[in-house]
Short mmCIF file of C-alpha atoms and ligand atoms in Angstrom, two decimals:
data_model
loop_
_atom_site.label_atom_id
_atom_site.label_comp_id
_atom_site.label_asym_id
_atom_site.label_seq_id
_atom_site.Cartn_x
_atom_site.Cartn_y
_atom_site.Cartn_z
CA UNK J 1 166.98 -51.47 -53.02
CA UNK J 2 167.95 -54.55 -54.96
CA UNK J 3 165.78 -57.61 -54.55
CA UNK J 4 167.50 -60.91 -53.84
CA UNK J 5 168.36 -62.58 -57.14
CA UNK J 6 165.88 -65.02 -58.56
CA UNK J 7 167.24 -68.31 -59.81
CA UNK J 8 167.66 -68.16 -63.59
CA UNK J 9 165.37 -70.41 -65.61
CA UNK J 10 166.70 -73.87 -66.28
CA UNK J 11 168.65 -73.97 -63.02
CA UNK J 12 169.56 -77.47 -61.96
CA UNK J 13 171.17 -78.97 -58.90
CA UNK J 14 174.39 -79.32 -60.90
CA UNK J 15 174.74 -75.57 -61.37
CA UNK J 16 178.30 -74.23 -61.17
CA UNK J 17 179.26 -72.62 -57.89
CA UNK J 18 181.66 -70.07 -56.53
CA UNK J 19 182.33 -69.64 -52.83
CA UNK J 20 184.59 -66.92 -51.48
CA UNK J 21 185.76 -65.92 -48.03
CA UNK J 22 186.95 -62.33 -48.23
CA UNK J 23 189.06 -60.93 -45.44
CA UNK J 24 191.30 -57.92 -45.03
CA UNK J 25 194.46 -59.86 -45.87
CA UNK J 26 193.42 -62.93 -47.85
CA UNK J 27 190.60 -63.97 -50.11
CA UNK J 28 189.95 -67.69 -50.45
CA UNK J 29 188.03 -68.87 -53.50
CA UNK J 30 186.61 -72.23 -54.44
CA UNK J 31 184.70 -73.30 -57.50
CA UNK J 32 183.36 -76.81 -57.60
CA UNK J 33 182.06 -77.08 -54.05
CA UNK J 34 183.31 -78.76 -50.87
CA UNK J 35 186.42 -80.84 -51.38
CA UNK J 36 187.61 -78.92 -54.44
CA UNK J 37 190.94 -77.06 -54.17
CA UNK J 38 190.96 -73.61 -52.56
CA UNK J 39 192.69 -70.72 -54.30
CA UNK J 40 194.17 -68.10 -51.97
CA UNK J 41 194.74 -64.56 -53.24
CA UNK J 42 195.84 -61.40 -51.49
CA UNK J 43 192.74 -59.27 -50.99
CA UNK J 44 192.55 -55.98 -52.88
CA UNK J 45 192.33 -54.20 -49.55
CA UNK J 46 193.49 -51.09 -47.76
CA UNK J 47 195.53 -53.38 -45.52
CA UNK J 48 197.47 -54.79 -48.49
CA UNK J 49 197.52 -51.57 -50.57
CA UNK J 50 197.58 -48.64 -48.12
CA UNK J 51 198.02 -45.97 -50.80
CA UNK J 52 195.37 -47.13 -53.27
CA UNK J 53 192.13 -45.11 -53.43
CA UNK J 54 189.06 -46.87 -52.09
CA UNK J 55 187.21 -46.60 -55.43
CA UNK J 56 190.02 -48.55 -57.11
CA UNK J 57 190.16 -51.13 -54.32
CA UNK J 58 186.44 -51.73 -54.78
CA UNK J 59 186.79 -52.00 -58.55
CA UNK J 60 189.63 -54.50 -58.03
CA UNK J 61 187.38 -56.54 -55.74
CA UNK J 62 184.55 -56.61 -58.29
CA UNK J 63 187.01 -57.58 -61.05
CA UNK J 64 188.48 -60.38 -58.95
CA UNK J 65 185.10 -61.88 -58.06
CA UNK J 66 183.66 -61.52 -61.57
CA UNK J 67 186.74 -63.21 -63.03
CA UNK J 68 186.37 -66.10 -60.61
CA UNK J 69 182.66 -66.78 -61.14
CA UNK J 70 181.81 -69.48 -63.69
CA UNK J 71 179.07 -68.62 -66.18
CA UNK J 72 175.62 -68.89 -64.64
CA UNK J 73 177.06 -69.80 -61.25
CA UNK J 74 175.51 -69.58 -57.82
CA UNK J 75 178.05 -67.46 -55.95
CA UNK J 76 178.09 -67.24 -52.15
CA UNK J 77 180.45 -64.71 -50.62
CA UNK J 78 181.48 -64.54 -46.98
CA UNK J 79 182.56 -61.02 -46.21
CA UNK J 80 184.65 -59.81 -43.27
CA UNK J 81 182.57 -56.70 -42.69
CA UNK J 82 179.21 -55.56 -41.38
CA UNK J 83 176.88 -56.14 -44.31
CA UNK J 84 173.21 -55.76 -45.19
CA UNK J 85 172.34 -59.41 -45.68
CA UNK J 86 169.38 -58.59 -47.90
CA UNK J 87 171.17 -56.38 -50.44
CA UNK J 88 174.91 -56.90 -50.07
CA UNK J 89 175.60 -53.32 -48.99
CA UNK J 90 178.84 -53.25 -47.01
CA UNK J 91 178.59 -50.84 -44.09
CA UNK J 92 182.03 -50.81 -42.64
CA UNK J 93 185.27 -52.62 -43.12
CA UNK J 94 188.37 -50.81 -41.95
CA UNK J 95 190.80 -53.53 -43.16
CA UNK J 96 189.24 -53.61 -46.64
CA UNK J 97 188.51 -49.99 -47.40
CA UNK J 98 189.50 -47.88 -44.40
CA UNK J 99 187.44 -46.81 -41.42
CA UNK J 100 186.14 -43.71 -43.18
CA UNK J 101 184.64 -45.53 -46.17
CA UNK J 102 180.97 -44.85 -46.96
CA UNK J 103 178.56 -47.81 -47.27
CA UNK J 104 178.98 -49.53 -50.62
CA UNK J 105 176.43 -51.71 -52.39
CA UNK J 106 178.85 -54.38 -53.56
CA UNK J 107 175.97 -56.76 -54.25
CA UNK J 108 174.36 -54.34 -56.72
CA UNK J 109 177.64 -53.78 -58.55
CA UNK J 110 178.30 -57.52 -58.86
CA UNK J 111 174.77 -58.11 -60.18
CA UNK J 112 175.18 -55.28 -62.68
CA UNK J 113 178.49 -56.63 -63.96
CA UNK J 114 177.56 -60.32 -63.96
CA UNK J 115 173.77 -60.66 -64.17
CA UNK J 116 174.16 -64.32 -65.17
CA UNK J 117 175.46 -65.13 -61.67
CA UNK J 118 173.19 -65.45 -58.62
CA UNK J 119 175.19 -63.52 -56.02
CA UNK J 120 174.59 -63.85 -52.31
CA UNK J 121 176.66 -61.97 -49.79
CA UNK J 122 176.74 -62.65 -46.07
CA UNK J 123 178.92 -61.54 -43.21
CA UNK J 124 181.68 -63.99 -42.32
CA UNK J 125 180.15 -64.61 -38.89
CA UNK J 126 176.90 -65.63 -40.57
CA UNK J 127 178.88 -67.98 -42.81
CA UNK J 128 180.73 -69.35 -39.79
CA UNK J 129 177.41 -69.95 -38.05
CA UNK J 130 176.10 -71.86 -41.09
CA UNK J 131 179.16 -74.10 -40.86
CA UNK J 132 178.93 -74.44 -37.06
CA UNK J 133 175.28 -75.50 -37.26
CA UNK J 134 176.07 -78.45 -39.52
CA UNK J 135 178.76 -79.77 -37.21
CA UNK J 136 177.18 -79.07 -33.83
CA UNK J 137 173.39 -78.72 -33.88
CA UNK J 138 171.76 -81.64 -32.08
CA UNK J 139 168.27 -83.03 -32.11
CA UNK J 140 166.18 -80.56 -30.17
CA UNK J 141 168.50 -77.57 -30.52
CA UNK J 142 166.19 -74.57 -30.84
CA UNK J 143 168.40 -71.52 -31.23
CA UNK J 144 172.08 -71.67 -31.98
CA UNK J 145 174.70 -68.94 -32.10
CA UNK J 146 178.30 -68.28 -32.98
CA UNK J 147 180.41 -65.61 -31.29
CA UNK J 148 183.73 -64.63 -32.81
CA UNK J 149 186.33 -62.89 -30.69
CA UNK J 150 189.27 -61.88 -32.83
CA UNK J 151 190.32 -58.52 -34.29
CA UNK J 152 186.65 -57.64 -33.79
CA UNK J 153 183.72 -59.21 -31.96
CA UNK J 154 180.39 -60.23 -33.47
CA UNK J 155 177.59 -62.66 -32.76
CA UNK J 156 175.06 -64.35 -35.01
CA UNK J 157 172.06 -66.34 -33.80
CA UNK J 158 169.82 -68.59 -35.90
CA UNK J 159 166.47 -70.12 -35.09
CA UNK J 160 166.66 -73.74 -36.15
CA UNK J 161 162.95 -74.48 -35.76
CA UNK J 162 161.97 -71.83 -38.30
CA UNK J 163 165.34 -71.88 -40.10
CA UNK J 164 165.59 -68.14 -39.77
CA UNK J 165 168.36 -65.65 -39.14
CA UNK J 166 166.47 -62.48 -38.25
CA UNK J 167 168.05 -59.16 -39.19
CA UNK J 168 167.11 -55.57 -38.43
CA UNK J 169 165.94 -52.87 -40.82
CA UNK J 170 169.53 -52.39 -42.03
CA UNK J 171 169.98 -56.11 -42.64
CA UNK J 172 172.24 -56.51 -39.59
CA UNK J 173 172.25 -58.76 -36.57
CA UNK J 174 174.57 -59.18 -33.60
CA UNK J 175 177.23 -56.52 -34.16
CA UNK J 176 177.79 -56.66 -30.40
CA UNK J 177 181.43 -55.61 -30.50
CA UNK J 178 180.29 -52.03 -30.88
CA UNK J 179 177.92 -52.01 -27.94
CA UNK J 180 179.01 -50.66 -24.56
CA UNK J 181 181.02 -53.23 -22.62
CA UNK J 182 179.05 -54.60 -19.68
CA UNK J 183 181.31 -54.53 -16.65
CA UNK J 184 180.71 -54.61 -12.93
CA UNK J 185 182.76 -52.35 -10.73
CA UNK J 186 185.17 -49.66 -11.79
CA UNK J 187 188.48 -50.90 -13.13
CA UNK J 188 190.53 -47.88 -14.20
CA UNK J 189 192.80 -50.10 -16.33
CA UNK J 190 189.80 -50.90 -18.51
CA UNK J 191 188.02 -47.56 -18.58
CA UNK J 192 187.98 -45.07 -21.45
CA UNK J 193 189.76 -47.27 -23.99
CA UNK J 194 188.95 -46.47 -27.60
CA UNK J 195 187.44 -49.03 -29.94
CA UNK J 196 188.51 -49.40 -33.60
CA UNK J 197 185.32 -47.50 -34.47
CA UNK J 198 186.56 -44.53 -32.45
CA UNK J 199 184.16 -44.72 -29.51
CA UNK J 200 185.24 -45.49 -25.94
CA UNK J 201 184.28 -48.45 -23.76
CA UNK J 202 182.81 -50.71 -26.40
CA UNK J 203 182.96 -54.47 -25.91
CA UNK J 204 185.65 -54.59 -28.60
CA UNK J 205 187.56 -51.81 -26.81
CA UNK J 206 188.57 -54.32 -24.14
CA UNK J 207 187.73 -57.87 -25.22
CA UNK J 208 188.93 -58.16 -28.84
CA UNK J 209 192.54 -58.98 -29.69
CA UNK J 210 193.47 -55.29 -29.99
CA UNK J 211 191.34 -54.61 -26.90
CA UNK J 212 193.35 -57.09 -24.83
CA UNK J 213 196.52 -55.32 -26.00
CA UNK J 214 195.06 -51.97 -24.88
CA UNK J 215 194.25 -53.30 -21.41
CA UNK J 216 197.69 -54.96 -21.23
CA UNK J 217 199.33 -51.59 -21.89
CA UNK J 218 197.26 -50.05 -19.07
CA UNK J 219 198.45 -52.84 -16.76
CA UNK J 220 202.05 -52.08 -17.66
CA UNK J 221 202.56 -55.34 -19.52
CA UNK J 222 205.29 -54.59 -22.01
CA UNK J 223 204.97 -57.50 -24.44
CA UNK J 224 204.39 -55.32 -27.53
CA UNK J 225 203.46 -57.26 -30.67
CA UNK J 226 204.56 -60.44 -28.87
CA UNK J 227 201.53 -60.30 -26.57
CA UNK J 228 199.58 -63.13 -28.29
CA UNK J 229 202.58 -65.43 -27.77
CA UNK J 230 203.46 -64.13 -24.30
CA UNK J 231 200.00 -64.32 -22.76
CA UNK J 232 199.32 -68.09 -22.96
CA UNK J 233 202.79 -68.84 -21.61
CA UNK J 234 202.45 -66.30 -18.81
CA UNK J 235 199.04 -67.72 -17.88
CA UNK J 236 200.55 -71.20 -17.78
CA UNK J 237 203.20 -69.86 -15.39
CA UNK J 238 200.54 -68.27 -13.18
CA UNK J 239 201.80 -64.75 -13.84
CA UNK J 240 199.55 -62.43 -11.75
CA UNK J 241 199.46 -59.63 -14.36
CA UNK J 242 198.48 -62.08 -17.09
CA UNK J 243 195.71 -63.50 -14.91
CA UNK J 244 194.41 -60.02 -14.11
CA UNK J 245 194.48 -59.14 -17.81
CA UNK J 246 192.47 -62.21 -18.76
CA UNK J 247 190.00 -61.61 -15.95
CA UNK J 248 189.38 -58.00 -17.01
CA UNK J 249 189.00 -58.83 -20.70
CA UNK J 250 186.78 -61.90 -20.25
CA UNK J 251 184.33 -60.21 -17.87
CA UNK J 252 182.34 -58.25 -20.49
CA UNK J 253 182.11 -61.41 -22.61
CA UNK J 254 180.77 -63.35 -19.61
CA UNK J 255 178.23 -60.59 -19.01
CA UNK J 256 177.20 -60.69 -22.66
CA UNK J 257 176.51 -64.43 -22.34
CA UNK J 258 174.55 -63.93 -19.10
CA UNK J 259 172.43 -61.35 -20.92
CA UNK J 260 171.91 -63.60 -23.94
CA UNK J 261 170.67 -66.46 -21.78
CA UNK J 262 168.47 -64.09 -19.78
CA UNK J 263 166.81 -62.65 -22.89
CA UNK J 264 166.75 -65.84 -24.95
CA UNK J 265 166.30 -68.92 -22.77
CA UNK J 266 166.01 -71.06 -25.90
CA UNK J 267 169.55 -70.26 -27.01
CA UNK J 268 170.61 -73.87 -26.56
CA UNK J 269 174.06 -73.84 -28.10
CA UNK J 270 176.73 -71.20 -28.62
CA UNK J 271 180.02 -71.63 -30.42
CA UNK J 272 182.94 -69.39 -29.52
CA UNK J 273 185.78 -68.95 -31.95
CA UNK J 274 188.15 -66.44 -33.49
CA UNK J 275 191.79 -65.69 -32.87
CA UNK J 276 191.50 -64.78 -29.19
CA UNK J 277 189.57 -67.93 -28.26
CA UNK J 278 191.81 -70.10 -30.42
CA UNK J 279 195.06 -68.51 -29.26
CA UNK J 280 194.31 -68.75 -25.54
CA UNK J 281 192.52 -72.08 -25.84
CA UNK J 282 191.72 -73.78 -22.55
CA UNK J 283 192.91 -70.75 -20.54
CA UNK J 284 190.20 -68.61 -22.10
CA UNK J 285 187.53 -71.28 -21.78
CA UNK J 286 188.42 -71.95 -18.13
CA UNK J 287 188.30 -68.26 -17.20
CA UNK J 288 184.97 -67.74 -18.95
CA UNK J 289 183.47 -70.80 -17.24
CA UNK J 290 184.89 -69.67 -13.88
CA UNK J 291 183.22 -66.28 -14.20
CA UNK J 292 179.93 -67.74 -15.43
CA UNK J 293 179.83 -70.10 -12.45
CA UNK J 294 179.66 -67.16 -10.04
CA UNK J 295 176.11 -66.24 -9.03
CA UNK J 296 175.12 -62.71 -10.06
CA UNK J 297 171.56 -62.50 -8.72
CA UNK J 298 168.35 -64.51 -8.74
CA UNK J 299 168.21 -63.71 -12.46
CA UNK J 300 171.53 -65.45 -12.94
CA UNK J 301 172.28 -67.91 -10.15
CA UNK J 302 175.54 -69.05 -11.76
CA UNK J 303 175.99 -71.91 -14.21
CA UNK J 304 177.65 -75.16 -13.25
CA UNK J 305 180.09 -77.08 -15.39
CA UNK J 306 177.56 -79.56 -16.74
CA UNK J 307 175.13 -76.78 -17.75
CA UNK J 308 177.90 -74.88 -19.53
CA UNK J 309 179.28 -78.00 -21.19
CA UNK J 310 175.90 -78.58 -22.81
CA UNK J 311 175.69 -75.05 -24.19
CA UNK J 312 179.17 -73.79 -25.01
CA UNK J 313 181.49 -75.09 -27.72
CA UNK J 314 184.99 -73.62 -27.84
CA UNK J 315 186.17 -73.91 -31.43
CA UNK J 316 189.84 -74.52 -32.16
CA UNK J 317 191.76 -73.31 -35.22
CA UNK J 318 190.08 -74.40 -38.45
CA UNK J 319 187.10 -75.97 -36.67
CA UNK J 320 184.71 -73.46 -38.21
CA UNK J 321 185.29 -72.40 -41.81
CA UNK J 322 183.46 -69.40 -43.32
CA UNK J 323 184.31 -70.61 -46.84
CA UNK J 324 182.56 -73.90 -46.16
CA UNK J 325 179.82 -71.91 -44.42
CA UNK J 326 179.34 -69.83 -47.57
CA UNK J 327 178.83 -73.07 -49.48
CA UNK J 328 176.24 -74.07 -46.89
CA UNK J 329 174.44 -70.72 -46.71
CA UNK J 330 171.99 -71.40 -49.55
CA UNK J 331 169.48 -73.23 -47.38
CA UNK J 332 169.49 -70.27 -44.96
CA UNK J 333 169.06 -67.47 -47.49
CA UNK J 334 165.24 -67.59 -47.66
CA UNK J 335 165.23 -67.35 -43.86
CA UNK J 336 167.40 -64.24 -43.55
CA UNK J 337 164.49 -61.91 -42.92
CA UNK J 338 163.71 -58.52 -41.47
ZN1 ZN K 401 183.22 -49.84 -31.54
#
């Protein structure tokens, strides 16, 4: 296992930097820190190059990043995949390399090719959290999290008091999209749906963007690829099928939040973002708050509007930026610990 890179001798605060936010479709790169221009390139990904072998896609990725890194730079990469935060091993990224791809130690390859650069690799949700913290943490905030609901679902929680982001023995935290969806009562429209990972009834099976489309198909909603545009308008019109769809798809997210607050009473602030939250905006926020207001049991007596307003932040488009988060991740790196 590769140890985190030590800072080269002679490092100064003025060291060159590279930040990158690598997604399935686009890679955004910035040298020169916050405020400098952002370069946007098409990612060397399976999504963009369906016929190209995964070994070549990975080599293209390494070439692209090595070409972008200034000599002796501190490079912070935000990666749209489950990743071992301590080594840079990428576990799974269907958009980048296909669902069948074996884990790949991208960090080790980058360090081999460009040993002059101090590479750090984090998941894009971790980077988003680092950005969210700067904008939203208040005096007295103890633990703070960021939940993204988009093509996938993932959560990251940081402890502000100790400045730590704990990870498990594989360097992961909060890959909740691939846990069983917590639902109450049988809803046949929502049962047995397959997740992107191939398993049925995961949280992402029903609550991610593709998950909402799966439930919509079960409900007989025939919006096709126009669903993300149809749904907000239909909700605004009070369409009963649209309301039922939102209710079914929000419920496992509400139950996830109930569980988080039950297990971690010091989770003082949680940001919610990603394409689903952004696209549905106030409709999504209102439905989630409505469900969370309902009492479940003495363990969860329901949360009123003021309580929720103190703890939930619904992030609009562009409000949280993983590229900026990558630039802000340095102060967190010593605290990403097993
Ligand atoms: Zn899954």
